[in-house]
Amino acid sequence: MLNHTVRGEGDPVVLLHGGLLNSSMWDAQVELLAPTHQVITFDARGHGLSPTPTEPFSHYEDLLELLDHLGVARASLVGLSQGGRTSIDFAIAHPHRVAKIVLAGTGISGMTFRDPFVLSYMKKLSEATDIESVVECFLRMWVDGPQRTPDEVDPAVREPCHAAMSDTITRHGARWLGLLRELGAIDRVAELTARTLVLVGDLDSSDIHTVADLVAGAAPNAHKKVVTGAGHMINLDQPEEFNRVLRRFLAH
């Protein structure tokens, strides 16, 4: 079973964290939503305190198993990056289990990376020989982004991400990535029928902007909003704006 927490009562909301991170990235949003919602957070398989994969699996079917275990028939999903990718897969595979979706800096299964900045750090990642170098590549790609140096990112954002990524890699390694199975949602976006809010930081990579445009244009009930002053980690970079938009969307 995945490491998970449940707080509050009301309409269920599941918060899905980004790749190499863990559910602690949502601590502020748990406090925000728990007075009015049942808030579910969890560490994805291969992340945080959840098990390391040993056989083929999918994040979206893990989510289904968790909701069944908790007796949650239908929930809203709030996913950032990998968490958004999982949310899209889940909503296409199990549309009757989804109320609303918030996608922040989302990827999508089946996407191809083309941003020169991201590709340059993927090359460095393939050549990295120690955990610190691996973590720094991920921080540069997905915390700093192409338009900021590390010094331009608030340490209150970068340092917790560094700690979470280091912990995940130390605990789980990366060999299990070959066991991950996804839906290929990039070719099925029109099947994403739930009411969907797509948030993208203006400082994020061109690949993530491309995904945001794709979902907003092809999903019948999707709307896109650009968050000024945010990179990939929108809820950490611009928490006040993220929380305002999130609470309003879930309330209506």
PDB file of C-alpha atoms in Angstrom, residues 3-4 23-24 30 50-51 54 58 64 71 92 103 109 130 153 163 169 172 175 187 209 215 229 233 237 239 242 246:
ATOM      1  CA  ASN A   3       2.193   5.806   2.013  1.00  0.00           C
ATOM      2  CA  HIS A   4      -0.782   8.166   2.364  1.00  0.00           C
ATOM      3  CA  SER A  23       3.543  14.414  -0.708  1.00  0.00           C
ATOM      4  CA  SER A  24       5.173  16.996   1.591  1.00  0.00           C
ATOM      5  CA  VAL A  30      -3.517  20.398   2.891  1.00  0.00           C
ATOM      6  CA  SER A  50       6.030   4.233  -0.619  1.00  0.00           C
ATOM      7  CA  PRO A  51       7.381   0.888  -1.913  1.00  0.00           C
ATOM      8  CA  THR A  54       9.591  -4.596  -8.451  1.00  0.00           C
ATOM      9  CA  SER A  58       1.088   2.250 -13.430  1.00  0.00           C
ATOM     10  CA  LEU A  64      -7.481   3.633  -8.299  1.00  0.00           C
ATOM     11  CA  GLY A  71     -13.853   3.961  -0.031  1.00  0.00           C
ATOM     12  CA  ILE A  92      -9.262   9.023 -19.206  1.00  0.00           C
ATOM     13  CA  LEU A 103      -3.213  20.378 -13.706  1.00  0.00           C
ATOM     14  CA  SER A 109       2.052  10.417 -21.019  1.00  0.00           C
ATOM     15  CA  ASP A 130      26.647  10.618  -8.190  1.00  0.00           C
ATOM     16  CA  VAL A 153      15.008  30.834  -7.015  1.00  0.00           C
ATOM     17  CA  ALA A 163      15.954  17.263   0.104  1.00  0.00           C
ATOM     18  CA  ILE A 169      16.784   8.693  -5.275  1.00  0.00           C
ATOM     19  CA  HIS A 172      14.534   3.917  -4.585  1.00  0.00           C
ATOM     20  CA  ARG A 175      16.138   1.290 -12.320  1.00  0.00           C
ATOM     21  CA  ASP A 187      -3.282  10.810 -28.379  1.00  0.00           C
ATOM     22  CA  HIS A 209       3.609  25.200 -22.291  1.00  0.00           C
ATOM     23  CA  VAL A 215      -4.926  20.041 -23.104  1.00  0.00           C
ATOM     24  CA  GLY A 229       6.449  34.653 -11.776  1.00  0.00           C
ATOM     25  CA  MET A 233       6.709  24.298  -9.153  1.00  0.00           C
ATOM     26  CA  ASP A 237       6.825  29.591  -6.445  1.00  0.00           C
ATOM     27  CA  PRO A 239       1.608  29.964  -3.275  1.00  0.00           C
ATOM     28  CA  PHE A 242      -2.037  29.148  -6.601  1.00  0.00           C
ATOM     29  CA  LEU A 246      -7.334  26.401  -6.462  1.00  0.00           C
TER      30      LEU A 246
END
